[in-house]
Amino acid sequence: MQIIDGKKVSAQVKEEVKNQTLELIEKHGITPGLAVVIVGNDSASRVYVNNKKKACEAVGFKSEEYALPEQTTQEELLSLVKTLNEKADINGILVQLPLPKHLDDKAVIEAINPEKDVDAFHAVNVGKIMLGEYDFLPCTPAGVMEMLHSYDISVSGKNCVVIGRSNIVGKPMAMLLLHENGTVTICHSRTKNLAEVCSHADILVAAVGKPKFVTADMVKEGAVVIDVGMDRDENGKLCGDVDFENVKDKCSFITPVPGGVGPMTIATLMKNTLKAAKLQNNIFD
Ligand code: GUN
């Protein structure tokens, strides 16, 4: 069994982004800029946003944070997005989800200029991913693929099972695995015999948001298990969707939480922001 080290792979990706950013600044005088918008006081979102800002600094990007109060109106948020769409020194716009309940996240995402949509959540970018002709890859699924590549884990012809069908992870994850010729099944709350379906997976991706949901009986001997969860166990301790201690010995590869998928999400965000800066300035290298 090998533990996939997301921190290590993420550091390699960020190093590459940093070098390319230096080159972009030196050759073209362009510094990639990311605007991160956070509304309200969700504590997990605060941690994610802080990590995103730190990563921007580490790779040499400019980052701007817009922290809006809980009671921000839809009009105010849309107006900020419009301003950021028009701001030349901002290449990427990220509105941290979830938004407070009174706000319409779909309308906000659709208001972002697709060329600055570094989350790849806008319908235009989702459609391009479906067609396999994308500029930006969704951060978490692309981070998972990068990990698999880094450990020479081939997807082609494998049984891939994704648990969870969210627009942020499950659906695009399935699509990226399909692009690499995996045989893909998406499981969700209505799936019959979910444990049995999972137990046939060569590559199992858990993105359900339930602590320790994947137990040893659901995992095939020698499987690759990827844990996208960021949950809290009964003692309030950070854990994933996979019961790591009991599952790990059955796996060929497994990602830990923390230190697995999380850092990869941010590494992809950096890649996307760099790419956005290049595309917006007609640099195609
Ligand atoms: N909330 C949880 N994950 C994400 C993400 O990748 N992007 C944004 N914008 N919000 C999130």
XYZ file of N, CA and C and ligand atoms in Angstrom, residues 45 48 52 94-98 119 121 139-140 168 265, ligand 1:
53
model
N -14.990 27.759 4.789
C -14.709 28.616 3.627
C -13.569 29.579 3.940
N -10.333 27.745 3.545
C -10.025 27.510 2.125
C -9.524 28.800 1.464
N -5.973 29.659 -0.341
C -5.881 30.081 -1.737
C -5.034 31.348 -1.852
N -12.991 33.920 -8.342
C -13.484 32.741 -7.635
C -14.438 33.198 -6.537
N -15.680 32.760 -6.637
C -16.652 33.047 -5.576
C -16.751 31.787 -4.728
N -16.293 31.878 -3.494
C -16.248 30.690 -2.641
C -17.668 30.200 -2.344
N -17.886 28.917 -2.505
C -19.178 28.287 -2.212
C -19.044 27.474 -0.925
N -20.076 27.238 -0.166
C -21.458 27.676 -0.428
C -21.666 29.152 -0.074
N -12.666 28.408 -11.653
C -13.251 27.211 -11.027
C -13.800 26.248 -12.089
N -16.833 26.490 -13.358
C -18.213 26.209 -12.947
C -19.251 26.778 -13.915
N -11.195 22.327 -10.511
C -9.989 22.225 -9.674
C -9.819 20.883 -8.968
N -10.858 20.412 -8.298
C -10.689 19.179 -7.525
C -10.528 17.951 -8.433
N -19.639 20.258 -8.594
C -18.263 20.680 -8.291
C -17.288 19.513 -8.413
N -6.360 20.619 -5.143
C -7.402 21.541 -5.621
C -6.791 22.933 -5.807
N -16.299 25.249 -2.163
C -15.786 24.004 -2.026
N -14.937 23.735 -3.033
C -14.911 24.822 -3.821
C -14.199 25.149 -5.017
O -13.437 24.369 -5.584
N -14.434 26.393 -5.508
C -15.294 27.260 -4.925
N -15.471 28.453 -5.500
N -15.970 26.998 -3.836
C -15.768 25.776 -3.275
